[in-house]
Amino acid sequence: MNAPPAGSAAPVLVCAFAVTRTPPDLATPAAAAGHEEGGPLRVLRAGGLCLVVQDVPAALFDEEALAERLNRPEDLERCARAHHRGVEAAARRGPVVPLPMATLYRGDRSAEQAVVAREAVLGALLDRLRGRTEWAVKVHATDGAANATAAAGAPADSGTDAGARGRAYLSRASARRRDRQDAHGKALAEADAVDAELRRYAVGATRHRPQSERLTGRRAPQLINAAYLVEDAESAAFRHALARLAADGRHTAVEVSASGPWIPYSFARWEEAADATEPVSMAPDTTEPHPAAPERTAPERAVPHPVKQEARS
């Protein structure tokens, strides 16, 4: 790639991370980390709201280059982590509405216009999220439930004729199938009971698509991949409920794991109108949804949101 003429700045895009009411302090070095290829994080005023953004090189973040990079798993993870760092910086002094990963604008003015056009919706979301965090909960079938009676092999051949052996085989296969169905139904019922119990301590809840074995690394199926919006004042009660579910022995067909508290990505979605100042989808949704990279480094729902880029006029 040829270098730009001397004295001219390389073209940049504005990458937006999150909207907040209270501008964060971005003066510390730790707060200045977004995408490693870009400049420092900064704050744009947009009506009564603030937008945390970063200038990034257009050569790496335009539509074609970004689509190519996000098809590489290592670059996808790097972008997801960078996006989460930007959202975390925005959240240091109050609630935030995280924007989809790779929300890009051609300049400050169009970014500000996009926020101002949605100020009422974004303000209502910020009010709803104040003093609340997200907890991610995954419910898997236990190995025993997942493999119920799979090891129940055929008894030794009794020496009966072929017809009798065939009937015995079909009978055993039918019994194994019924046992597997019963075990799976029991696990599903227990998973629903876990979800119902946790919703008692939450002000909002949502179920995401269960993750595949490729992502979980577990043979036992994931039955529930849920997020709960919990008042900060209720977080101790929510944690206690999780502990009881793991310790009281009522649910033998499922295993429950949880992480949090997180920035409430799952409850900060905002509808996007298709106009010239709003981002539009550039690539299909690849969410599992939301975590991103390995657990504890990005929110459960950061596996990334759809790639976004500003609409061309």
PDB file of C-alpha atoms in Angstrom:
ATOM      1  CA  MET A   1       0.000   0.000   0.000  1.00  0.00           C
ATOM      2  CA  ASN A   2       1.372   3.417  -0.965  1.00  0.00           C
ATOM      3  CA  ALA A   3       1.968   5.922   1.833  1.00  0.00           C
ATOM      4  CA  PRO A   4      -0.186   9.062   1.772  1.00  0.00           C
ATOM      5  CA  PRO A   5       1.431  12.196   0.331  1.00  0.00           C
ATOM      6  CA  ALA A   6       3.696  14.070   2.732  1.00  0.00           C
ATOM      7  CA  GLY A   7       1.770  16.466   4.941  1.00  0.00           C
ATOM      8  CA  SER A   8      -1.582  14.701   4.510  1.00  0.00           C
ATOM      9  CA  ALA A   9      -3.198  12.689   7.273  1.00  0.00           C
ATOM     10  CA  ALA A  10      -4.258   9.126   6.622  1.00  0.00           C
ATOM     11  CA  PRO A  11      -8.082   8.837   6.401  1.00  0.00           C
ATOM     12  CA  VAL A  12      -9.772   7.854   9.662  1.00  0.00           C
ATOM     13  CA  LEU A  13     -13.175   6.614  10.749  1.00  0.00           C
ATOM     14  CA  VAL A  14     -14.853   7.229  14.093  1.00  0.00           C
ATOM     15  CA  CYS A  15     -15.443   4.007  16.047  1.00  0.00           C
ATOM     16  CA  ALA A  16     -18.188   4.373  18.695  1.00  0.00           C
ATOM     17  CA  PHE A  17     -18.248   2.203  21.816  1.00  0.00           C
ATOM     18  CA  ALA A  18     -20.992   3.333  24.176  1.00  0.00           C
ATOM     19  CA  VAL A  19     -23.398   6.096  25.165  1.00  0.00           C
ATOM     20  CA  THR A  20     -23.541   7.529  28.689  1.00  0.00           C
ATOM     21  CA  ARG A  21     -24.802  10.598  30.499  1.00  0.00           C
ATOM     22  CA  THR A  22     -21.687  11.200  32.595  1.00  0.00           C
ATOM     23  CA  PRO A  23     -18.456  11.622  30.631  1.00  0.00           C
ATOM     24  CA  PRO A  24     -15.765   9.254  31.927  1.00  0.00           C
ATOM     25  CA  ASP A  25     -12.277  10.373  32.855  1.00  0.00           C
ATOM     26  CA  LEU A  26     -10.149   9.189  29.948  1.00  0.00           C
ATOM     27  CA  ALA A  27      -6.962  10.916  31.048  1.00  0.00           C
ATOM     28  CA  THR A  28      -5.335   7.865  32.608  1.00  0.00           C
ATOM     29  CA  PRO A  29      -3.303   5.550  30.342  1.00  0.00           C
ATOM     30  CA  ALA A  30      -5.460   2.574  31.354  1.00  0.00           C
ATOM     31  CA  ALA A  31      -8.534   4.369  30.047  1.00  0.00           C
ATOM     32  CA  ALA A  32      -7.000   5.168  26.674  1.00  0.00           C
ATOM     33  CA  ALA A  33      -7.025   1.613  25.314  1.00  0.00           C
ATOM     34  CA  GLY A  34      -9.529   0.722  22.647  1.00  0.00           C
ATOM     35  CA  HIS A  35      -8.415  -0.733  19.320  1.00  0.00           C
ATOM     36  CA  GLU A  36      -4.638  -0.898  19.400  1.00  0.00           C
ATOM     37  CA  GLU A  37      -4.447   0.490  15.850  1.00  0.00           C
ATOM     38  CA  GLY A  38      -6.402   3.631  16.770  1.00  0.00           C
ATOM     39  CA  GLY A  39      -5.919   6.827  18.722  1.00  0.00           C
ATOM     40  CA  PRO A  40      -6.888   7.525  22.330  1.00  0.00           C
ATOM     41  CA  LEU A  41     -10.475   7.250  23.469  1.00  0.00           C
ATOM     42  CA  ARG A  42     -12.344  10.554  23.556  1.00  0.00           C
ATOM     43  CA  VAL A  43     -15.808  11.853  24.361  1.00  0.00           C
ATOM     44  CA  LEU A  44     -18.287  13.502  21.990  1.00  0.00           C
ATOM     45  CA  ARG A  45     -21.212  15.520  23.342  1.00  0.00           C
ATOM     46  CA  ALA A  46     -24.487  14.650  21.650  1.00  0.00           C
ATOM     47  CA  GLY A  47     -27.389  16.632  23.075  1.00  0.00           C
ATOM     48  CA  GLY A  48     -27.616  15.694  26.745  1.00  0.00           C
ATOM     49  CA  LEU A  49     -25.634  12.481  26.224  1.00  0.00           C
ATOM     50  CA  CYS A  50     -21.997  11.529  25.711  1.00  0.00           C
ATOM     51  CA  LEU A  51     -20.531   9.128  23.178  1.00  0.00           C
ATOM     52  CA  VAL A  52     -17.172   7.442  23.796  1.00  0.00           C
ATOM     53  CA  VAL A  53     -15.308   7.072  20.504  1.00  0.00           C
ATOM     54  CA  GLN A  54     -11.907   6.434  18.982  1.00  0.00           C
ATOM     55  CA  ASP A  55     -10.374   7.464  15.662  1.00  0.00           C
ATOM     56  CA  VAL A  56      -9.284   4.366  13.725  1.00  0.00           C
ATOM     57  CA  PRO A  57      -7.494   4.070  10.369  1.00  0.00           C
ATOM     58  CA  ALA A  58      -9.899   3.703   7.477  1.00  0.00           C
ATOM     59  CA  ALA A  59      -7.464   1.377   5.713  1.00  0.00           C
ATOM     60  CA  LEU A  60      -8.046  -1.224   8.439  1.00  0.00           C
ATOM     61  CA  PHE A  61     -11.659  -0.469   9.365  1.00  0.00           C
ATOM     62  CA  ASP A  62     -13.457   0.263   6.111  1.00  0.00           C
ATOM     63  CA  GLU A  63     -16.111  -2.187   5.017  1.00  0.00           C
ATOM     64  CA  GLU A  64     -13.928  -4.479   2.926  1.00  0.00           C
ATOM     65  CA  ALA A  65     -10.925  -4.563   5.269  1.00  0.00           C
ATOM     66  CA  LEU A  66     -13.045  -5.096   8.368  1.00  0.00           C
ATOM     67  CA  ALA A  67     -15.078  -7.914   6.830  1.00  0.00           C
ATOM     68  CA  GLU A  68     -11.853  -9.687   5.896  1.00  0.00           C
ATOM     69  CA  ARG A  69     -10.307  -9.236   9.352  1.00  0.00           C
ATOM     70  CA  LEU A  70     -13.392 -10.404  11.232  1.00  0.00           C
ATOM     71  CA  ASN A  71     -13.411 -13.631   9.247  1.00  0.00           C
ATOM     72  CA  ARG A  72     -10.169 -14.519  11.051  1.00  0.00           C
ATOM     73  CA  PRO A  73     -10.922 -15.859  14.553  1.00  0.00           C
ATOM     74  CA  GLU A  74      -7.877 -14.253  16.162  1.00  0.00           C
ATOM     75  CA  ASP A  75      -8.747 -10.820  14.733  1.00  0.00           C
ATOM     76  CA  LEU A  76     -12.399 -11.254  15.680  1.00  0.00           C
ATOM     77  CA  GLU A  77     -11.411 -11.974  19.277  1.00  0.00           C
ATOM     78  CA  ARG A  78      -8.988  -9.031  19.309  1.00  0.00           C
ATOM     79  CA  CYS A  79     -11.708  -6.664  18.066  1.00  0.00           C
ATOM     80  CA  ALA A  80     -14.213  -7.998  20.608  1.00  0.00           C
ATOM     81  CA  ARG A  81     -11.756  -7.433  23.449  1.00  0.00           C
ATOM     82  CA  ALA A  82     -10.937  -3.933  22.218  1.00  0.00           C
ATOM     83  CA  HIS A  83     -14.627  -3.089  21.996  1.00  0.00           C
ATOM     84  CA  HIS A  84     -15.218  -4.294  25.535  1.00  0.00           C
ATOM     85  CA  ARG A  85     -12.309  -2.172  26.796  1.00  0.00           C
ATOM     86  CA  GLY A  86     -13.940   0.887  25.248  1.00  0.00           C
ATOM     87  CA  VAL A  87     -17.308   0.052  26.832  1.00  0.00           C
ATOM     88  CA  GLU A  88     -15.643  -0.504  30.214  1.00  0.00           C
ATOM     89  CA  ALA A  89     -13.947   2.882  29.991  1.00  0.00           C
ATOM     90  CA  ALA A  90     -17.301   4.513  29.249  1.00  0.00           C
ATOM     91  CA  ALA A  91     -18.900   2.758  32.246  1.00  0.00           C
ATOM     92  CA  ARG A  92     -16.472   4.028  34.892  1.00  0.00           C
ATOM     93  CA  ARG A  93     -18.799   6.772  36.137  1.00  0.00           C
ATOM     94  CA  GLY A  94     -22.296   5.520  35.449  1.00  0.00           C
ATOM     95  CA  PRO A  95     -24.579   3.341  33.336  1.00  0.00           C
ATOM     96  CA  VAL A  96     -23.876   2.922  29.640  1.00  0.00           C
ATOM     97  CA  VAL A  97     -25.622   1.695  26.528  1.00  0.00           C
ATOM     98  CA  PRO A  98     -23.006  -0.387  24.682  1.00  0.00           C
ATOM     99  CA  LEU A  99     -23.164  -0.043  20.914  1.00  0.00           C
ATOM    100  CA  PRO A 100     -22.715  -3.021  18.582  1.00  0.00           C
ATOM    101  CA  MET A 101     -19.131  -3.999  17.942  1.00  0.00           C
ATOM    102  CA  ALA A 102     -17.554  -2.103  15.024  1.00  0.00           C
ATOM    103  CA  THR A 103     -20.067   0.747  14.948  1.00  0.00           C
ATOM    104  CA  LEU A 104     -18.270   3.166  12.621  1.00  0.00           C
ATOM    105  CA  TYR A 105     -18.983   6.669  11.346  1.00  0.00           C
ATOM    106  CA  ARG A 106     -17.200   8.840   8.818  1.00  0.00           C
ATOM    107  CA  GLY A 107     -16.977  11.770  11.198  1.00  0.00           C
ATOM    108  CA  ASP A 108     -17.908  13.266  14.547  1.00  0.00           C
ATOM    109  CA  ARG A 109     -20.932  15.083  13.192  1.00  0.00           C
ATOM    110  CA  SER A 110     -22.680  11.983  11.835  1.00  0.00           C
ATOM    111  CA  ALA A 111     -21.911  10.099  15.063  1.00  0.00           C
ATOM    112  CA  GLU A 112     -23.407  12.906  17.148  1.00  0.00           C
ATOM    113  CA  GLN A 113     -26.474  13.111  14.892  1.00  0.00           C
ATOM    114  CA  ALA A 114     -27.101   9.382  15.296  1.00  0.00           C
ATOM    115  CA  VAL A 115     -27.162   9.737  19.081  1.00  0.00           C
ATOM    116  CA  VAL A 116     -29.234  12.928  19.137  1.00  0.00           C
ATOM    117  CA  ALA A 117     -31.825  11.283  16.884  1.00  0.00           C
ATOM    118  CA  ARG A 118     -32.206   8.528  19.521  1.00  0.00           C
ATOM    119  CA  GLU A 119     -31.702  10.602  22.632  1.00  0.00           C
ATOM    120  CA  ALA A 120     -35.108   9.796  24.154  1.00  0.00           C
ATOM    121  CA  VAL A 121     -34.718   6.042  23.628  1.00  0.00           C
ATOM    122  CA  LEU A 122     -31.131   6.020  24.863  1.00  0.00           C
ATOM    123  CA  GLY A 123     -32.018   8.146  27.888  1.00  0.00           C
ATOM    124  CA  ALA A 124     -34.794   5.745  28.853  1.00  0.00           C
ATOM    125  CA  LEU A 125     -32.387   2.819  28.558  1.00  0.00           C
ATOM    126  CA  LEU A 126     -29.808   4.565  30.744  1.00  0.00           C
ATOM    127  CA  ASP A 127     -32.499   5.177  33.372  1.00  0.00           C
ATOM    128  CA  ARG A 128     -33.491   1.495  33.284  1.00  0.00           C
ATOM    129  CA  LEU A 129     -29.901   0.279  33.629  1.00  0.00           C
ATOM    130  CA  ARG A 130     -28.847   2.579  36.461  1.00  0.00           C
ATOM    131  CA  GLY A 131     -27.864   0.591  39.545  1.00  0.00           C
ATOM    132  CA  ARG A 132     -28.255  -2.737  37.751  1.00  0.00           C
ATOM    133  CA  THR A 133     -25.856  -5.317  36.383  1.00  0.00           C
ATOM    134  CA  GLU A 134     -26.061  -8.450  34.293  1.00  0.00           C
ATOM    135  CA  TRP A 135     -25.447 -12.010  35.439  1.00  0.00           C
ATOM    136  CA  ALA A 136     -24.856 -14.748  32.869  1.00  0.00           C
ATOM    137  CA  VAL A 137     -26.084 -18.253  33.697  1.00  0.00           C
ATOM    138  CA  LYS A 138     -25.570 -21.432  31.708  1.00  0.00           C
ATOM    139  CA  VAL A 139     -27.374 -24.686  32.453  1.00  0.00           C
ATOM    140  CA  HIS A 140     -26.003 -27.951  31.058  1.00  0.00           C
ATOM    141  CA  ALA A 141     -27.343 -31.455  31.310  1.00  0.00           C
ATOM    142  CA  THR A 142     -25.168 -33.539  33.588  1.00  0.00           C
ATOM    143  CA  ASP A 143     -23.056 -36.197  31.957  1.00  0.00           C
ATOM    144  CA  GLY A 144     -25.319 -38.819  33.502  1.00  0.00           C
ATOM    145  CA  ALA A 145     -28.452 -37.258  32.034  1.00  0.00           C
ATOM    146  CA  ALA A 146     -26.799 -36.696  28.681  1.00  0.00           C
ATOM    147  CA  ASN A 147     -25.688 -40.305  28.428  1.00  0.00           C
ATOM    148  CA  ALA A 148     -28.618 -41.943  30.174  1.00  0.00           C
ATOM    149  CA  THR A 149     -28.584 -45.666  29.584  1.00  0.00           C
ATOM    150  CA  ALA A 150     -26.265 -45.266  26.588  1.00  0.00           C
ATOM    151  CA  ALA A 151     -24.022 -47.854  28.183  1.00  0.00           C
ATOM    152  CA  ALA A 152     -26.886 -50.283  28.633  1.00  0.00           C
ATOM    153  CA  GLY A 153     -25.613 -52.723  26.067  1.00  0.00           C
ATOM    154  CA  ALA A 154     -27.226 -55.878  24.803  1.00  0.00           C
ATOM    155  CA  PRO A 155     -27.228 -58.897  27.102  1.00  0.00           C
ATOM    156  CA  ALA A 156     -25.299 -61.965  26.042  1.00  0.00           C
ATOM    157  CA  ASP A 157     -26.742 -64.060  23.254  1.00  0.00           C
ATOM    158  CA  SER A 158     -28.919 -66.726  24.834  1.00  0.00           C
ATOM    159  CA  GLY A 159     -28.722 -68.976  21.838  1.00  0.00           C
ATOM    160  CA  THR A 160     -32.327 -68.390  20.789  1.00  0.00           C
ATOM    161  CA  ASP A 161     -33.228 -68.221  17.145  1.00  0.00           C
ATOM    162  CA  ALA A 162     -32.638 -65.184  14.942  1.00  0.00           C
ATOM    163  CA  GLY A 163     -36.246 -63.989  15.205  1.00  0.00           C
ATOM    164  CA  ALA A 164     -36.171 -63.955  18.981  1.00  0.00           C
ATOM    165  CA  ARG A 165     -32.812 -62.154  18.967  1.00  0.00           C
ATOM    166  CA  GLY A 166     -34.223 -59.519  16.597  1.00  0.00           C
ATOM    167  CA  ARG A 167     -37.265 -58.927  18.764  1.00  0.00           C
ATOM    168  CA  ALA A 168     -35.080 -58.680  21.862  1.00  0.00           C
ATOM    169  CA  TYR A 169     -32.812 -56.149  20.110  1.00  0.00           C
ATOM    170  CA  LEU A 170     -35.759 -53.979  19.066  1.00  0.00           C
ATOM    171  CA  SER A 171     -37.170 -54.123  22.583  1.00  0.00           C
ATOM    172  CA  ARG A 172     -33.872 -53.029  24.093  1.00  0.00           C
ATOM    173  CA  ALA A 173     -33.463 -50.223  21.531  1.00  0.00           C
ATOM    174  CA  SER A 174     -36.971 -48.979  22.288  1.00  0.00           C
ATOM    175  CA  ALA A 175     -36.298 -49.033  26.032  1.00  0.00           C
ATOM    176  CA  ARG A 176     -33.031 -47.106  25.601  1.00  0.00           C
ATOM    177  CA  ARG A 177     -34.809 -44.517  23.485  1.00  0.00           C
ATOM    178  CA  ARG A 178     -37.529 -44.056  26.104  1.00  0.00           C
ATOM    179  CA  ASP A 179     -34.923 -43.748  28.857  1.00  0.00           C
ATOM    180  CA  ARG A 180     -32.985 -41.129  26.904  1.00  0.00           C
ATOM    181  CA  GLN A 181     -36.179 -39.172  26.247  1.00  0.00           C
ATOM    182  CA  ASP A 182     -37.145 -39.365  29.914  1.00  0.00           C
ATOM    183  CA  ALA A 183     -33.680 -38.217  31.022  1.00  0.00           C
ATOM    184  CA  HIS A 184     -33.684 -35.331  28.558  1.00  0.00           C
ATOM    185  CA  GLY A 185     -37.190 -34.296  29.597  1.00  0.00           C
ATOM    186  CA  LYS A 186     -36.141 -34.347  33.257  1.00  0.00           C
ATOM    187  CA  ALA A 187     -33.098 -32.176  32.486  1.00  0.00           C
ATOM    188  CA  LEU A 188     -35.225 -29.672  30.546  1.00  0.00           C
ATOM    189  CA  ALA A 189     -37.757 -29.465  33.390  1.00  0.00           C
ATOM    190  CA  GLU A 190     -34.993 -28.873  35.928  1.00  0.00           C
ATOM    191  CA  ALA A 191     -33.395 -26.221  33.701  1.00  0.00           C
ATOM    192  CA  ASP A 192     -36.727 -24.400  33.487  1.00  0.00           C
ATOM    193  CA  ALA A 193     -37.044 -24.612  37.282  1.00  0.00           C
ATOM    194  CA  VAL A 194     -33.587 -23.035  37.679  1.00  0.00           C
ATOM    195  CA  ASP A 195     -34.586 -20.223  35.339  1.00  0.00           C
ATOM    196  CA  ALA A 196     -37.867 -19.627  37.198  1.00  0.00           C
ATOM    197  CA  GLU A 197     -36.056 -19.482  40.550  1.00  0.00           C
ATOM    198  CA  LEU A 198     -33.472 -16.956  39.352  1.00  0.00           C
ATOM    199  CA  ARG A 199     -36.100 -14.724  37.741  1.00  0.00           C
ATOM    200  CA  ARG A 200     -37.515 -14.128  41.235  1.00  0.00           C
ATOM    201  CA  TYR A 201     -34.398 -12.071  42.026  1.00  0.00           C
ATOM    202  CA  ALA A 202     -34.124 -10.213  38.720  1.00  0.00           C
ATOM    203  CA  VAL A 203     -35.886  -7.237  37.182  1.00  0.00           C
ATOM    204  CA  GLY A 204     -35.329  -8.619  33.699  1.00  0.00           C
ATOM    205  CA  ALA A 205     -34.272 -11.864  32.060  1.00  0.00           C
ATOM    206  CA  THR A 206     -33.603 -13.104  28.565  1.00  0.00           C
ATOM    207  CA  ARG A 207     -32.605 -16.400  27.018  1.00  0.00           C
ATOM    208  CA  HIS A 208     -29.965 -16.512  24.309  1.00  0.00           C
ATOM    209  CA  ARG A 209     -29.471 -19.345  21.882  1.00  0.00           C
ATOM    210  CA  PRO A 210     -27.689 -22.238  23.650  1.00  0.00           C
ATOM    211  CA  GLN A 211     -24.054 -22.517  22.653  1.00  0.00           C
ATOM    212  CA  SER A 212     -22.770 -25.439  20.653  1.00  0.00           C
ATOM    213  CA  GLU A 213     -20.387 -28.107  21.891  1.00  0.00           C
ATOM    214  CA  ARG A 214     -17.668 -26.439  19.789  1.00  0.00           C
ATOM    215  CA  LEU A 215     -17.939 -23.308  21.918  1.00  0.00           C
ATOM    216  CA  THR A 216     -18.600 -24.887  25.309  1.00  0.00           C
ATOM    217  CA  GLY A 217     -16.070 -27.686  24.981  1.00  0.00           C
ATOM    218  CA  ARG A 218     -18.551 -29.987  26.704  1.00  0.00           C
ATOM    219  CA  ARG A 219     -20.257 -33.086  25.393  1.00  0.00           C
ATOM    220  CA  ALA A 220     -23.315 -32.533  27.584  1.00  0.00           C
ATOM    221  CA  PRO A 221     -25.763 -30.201  25.817  1.00  0.00           C
ATOM    222  CA  GLN A 222     -26.296 -26.651  26.998  1.00  0.00           C
ATOM    223  CA  LEU A 223     -29.986 -26.318  27.807  1.00  0.00           C
ATOM    224  CA  ILE A 224     -30.150 -22.652  28.867  1.00  0.00           C
ATOM    225  CA  ASN A 225     -27.904 -19.698  28.049  1.00  0.00           C
ATOM    226  CA  ALA A 226     -29.569 -16.870  29.951  1.00  0.00           C
ATOM    227  CA  ALA A 227     -28.896 -13.362  31.228  1.00  0.00           C
ATOM    228  CA  TYR A 228     -30.512 -11.730  34.251  1.00  0.00           C
ATOM    229  CA  LEU A 229     -30.705  -8.024  35.001  1.00  0.00           C
ATOM    230  CA  VAL A 230     -30.248  -7.664  38.750  1.00  0.00           C
ATOM    231  CA  GLU A 231     -30.543  -4.649  41.022  1.00  0.00           C
ATOM    232  CA  ASP A 232     -27.251  -3.977  42.781  1.00  0.00           C
ATOM    233  CA  ALA A 233     -29.156  -4.163  46.082  1.00  0.00           C
ATOM    234  CA  GLU A 234     -30.319  -7.693  45.170  1.00  0.00           C
ATOM    235  CA  SER A 235     -26.999  -9.044  43.929  1.00  0.00           C
ATOM    236  CA  ALA A 236     -26.257 -10.812  47.233  1.00  0.00           C
ATOM    237  CA  ALA A 237     -29.668 -12.520  47.179  1.00  0.00           C
ATOM    238  CA  PHE A 238     -29.089 -13.552  43.557  1.00  0.00           C
ATOM    239  CA  ARG A 239     -25.711 -15.070  44.433  1.00  0.00           C
ATOM    240  CA  HIS A 240     -27.238 -16.909  47.375  1.00  0.00           C
ATOM    241  CA  ALA A 241     -29.936 -18.320  45.101  1.00  0.00           C
ATOM    242  CA  LEU A 242     -27.233 -19.596  42.757  1.00  0.00           C
ATOM    243  CA  ALA A 243     -25.411 -21.216  45.663  1.00  0.00           C
ATOM    244  CA  ARG A 244     -28.600 -22.916  46.869  1.00  0.00           C
ATOM    245  CA  LEU A 245     -29.296 -24.306  43.421  1.00  0.00           C
ATOM    246  CA  ALA A 246     -25.847 -25.871  43.373  1.00  0.00           C
ATOM    247  CA  ALA A 247     -25.950 -27.215  46.926  1.00  0.00           C
ATOM    248  CA  ASP A 248     -29.445 -28.381  47.795  1.00  0.00           C
ATOM    249  CA  GLY A 249     -29.468 -31.516  45.640  1.00  0.00           C
ATOM    250  CA  ARG A 250     -32.879 -30.850  44.082  1.00  0.00           C
ATOM    251  CA  HIS A 251     -31.560 -30.677  40.528  1.00  0.00           C
ATOM    252  CA  THR A 252     -29.578 -33.815  39.772  1.00  0.00           C
ATOM    253  CA  ALA A 253     -29.980 -33.763  35.992  1.00  0.00           C
ATOM    254  CA  VAL A 254     -28.389 -30.346  35.371  1.00  0.00           C
ATOM    255  CA  GLU A 255     -25.295 -28.342  36.249  1.00  0.00           C
ATOM    256  CA  VAL A 256     -25.499 -24.576  36.722  1.00  0.00           C
ATOM    257  CA  SER A 257     -22.621 -22.143  36.122  1.00  0.00           C
ATOM    258  CA  ALA A 258     -22.732 -18.358  36.417  1.00  0.00           C
ATOM    259  CA  SER A 259     -20.546 -15.309  35.928  1.00  0.00           C
ATOM    260  CA  GLY A 260     -20.956 -11.659  36.741  1.00  0.00           C
ATOM    261  CA  PRO A 261     -21.637  -8.969  37.444  1.00  0.00           C
ATOM    262  CA  TRP A 262     -21.234  -7.629  33.903  1.00  0.00           C
ATOM    263  CA  ILE A 263     -22.140  -4.450  32.092  1.00  0.00           C
ATOM    264  CA  PRO A 264     -25.715  -5.225  30.996  1.00  0.00           C
ATOM    265  CA  TYR A 265     -25.103  -5.784  27.285  1.00  0.00           C
ATOM    266  CA  SER A 266     -28.122  -8.056  26.918  1.00  0.00           C
ATOM    267  CA  PHE A 267     -30.520  -5.375  28.170  1.00  0.00           C
ATOM    268  CA  ALA A 268     -29.083  -2.385  26.314  1.00  0.00           C
ATOM    269  CA  ARG A 269     -30.294  -3.118  22.785  1.00  0.00           C
ATOM    270  CA  TRP A 270     -31.762  -0.240  20.856  1.00  0.00           C
ATOM    271  CA  GLU A 271     -33.612  -0.370  17.588  1.00  0.00           C
ATOM    272  CA  GLU A 272     -31.939   1.282  14.639  1.00  0.00           C
ATOM    273  CA  ALA A 273     -33.856   3.156  11.956  1.00  0.00           C
ATOM    274  CA  ALA A 274     -32.474   3.060   8.447  1.00  0.00           C
ATOM    275  CA  ASP A 275     -31.506   6.613   7.628  1.00  0.00           C
ATOM    276  CA  ALA A 276     -28.366   8.236   6.349  1.00  0.00           C
ATOM    277  CA  THR A 277     -26.942   9.001   9.777  1.00  0.00           C
ATOM    278  CA  GLU A 278     -27.526   5.610  11.394  1.00  0.00           C
ATOM    279  CA  PRO A 279     -25.255   2.560  11.205  1.00  0.00           C
ATOM    280  CA  VAL A 280     -26.579  -0.291   9.074  1.00  0.00           C
ATOM    281  CA  SER A 281     -25.724  -3.965   9.204  1.00  0.00           C
ATOM    282  CA  MET A 282     -22.759  -4.895   7.056  1.00  0.00           C
ATOM    283  CA  ALA A 283     -22.472  -8.585   7.889  1.00  0.00           C
ATOM    284  CA  PRO A 284     -24.685 -11.352   9.259  1.00  0.00           C
ATOM    285  CA  ASP A 285     -25.150 -11.746  12.979  1.00  0.00           C
ATOM    286  CA  THR A 286     -22.482 -14.048  14.373  1.00  0.00           C
ATOM    287  CA  THR A 287     -23.635 -13.892  17.964  1.00  0.00           C
ATOM    288  CA  GLU A 288     -23.872 -16.887  20.178  1.00  0.00           C
ATOM    289  CA  PRO A 289     -24.805 -14.073  21.543  1.00  0.00           C
ATOM    290  CA  HIS A 290     -23.170 -11.820  23.518  1.00  0.00           C
ATOM    291  CA  PRO A 291     -19.819 -13.034  25.065  1.00  0.00           C
ATOM    292  CA  ALA A 292     -16.932 -12.751  22.989  1.00  0.00           C
ATOM    293  CA  ALA A 293     -13.655 -14.021  23.872  1.00  0.00           C
ATOM    294  CA  PRO A 294     -12.969 -16.352  26.728  1.00  0.00           C
ATOM    295  CA  GLU A 295     -15.064 -15.981  29.837  1.00  0.00           C
ATOM    296  CA  ARG A 296     -14.090 -13.295  32.350  1.00  0.00           C
ATOM    297  CA  THR A 297     -12.406 -11.176  29.678  1.00  0.00           C
ATOM    298  CA  ALA A 298     -15.494  -9.948  27.894  1.00  0.00           C
ATOM    299  CA  PRO A 299     -19.175 -10.049  28.714  1.00  0.00           C
ATOM    300  CA  GLU A 300     -21.147 -13.163  28.164  1.00  0.00           C
ATOM    301  CA  ARG A 301     -22.781 -11.518  25.331  1.00  0.00           C
ATOM    302  CA  ALA A 302     -19.640 -10.134  23.589  1.00  0.00           C
ATOM    303  CA  VAL A 303     -19.401 -12.890  21.026  1.00  0.00           C
ATOM    304  CA  PRO A 304     -19.786 -10.320  18.817  1.00  0.00           C
ATOM    305  CA  HIS A 305     -22.692  -8.201  17.822  1.00  0.00           C
ATOM    306  CA  PRO A 306     -23.304  -7.675  14.114  1.00  0.00           C
ATOM    307  CA  VAL A 307     -20.619  -5.664  12.404  1.00  0.00           C
ATOM    308  CA  LYS A 308     -21.886  -2.184  11.746  1.00  0.00           C
ATOM    309  CA  GLN A 309     -20.795   0.605   9.489  1.00  0.00           C
ATOM    310  CA  GLU A 310     -22.262   3.967   8.674  1.00  0.00           C
ATOM    311  CA  ALA A 311     -24.633   4.008   5.724  1.00  0.00           C
ATOM    312  CA  ARG A 312     -23.303   5.527   2.574  1.00  0.00           C
ATOM    313  CA  SER A 313     -25.424   8.368   1.266  1.00  0.00           C
TER     314      SER A 313
END
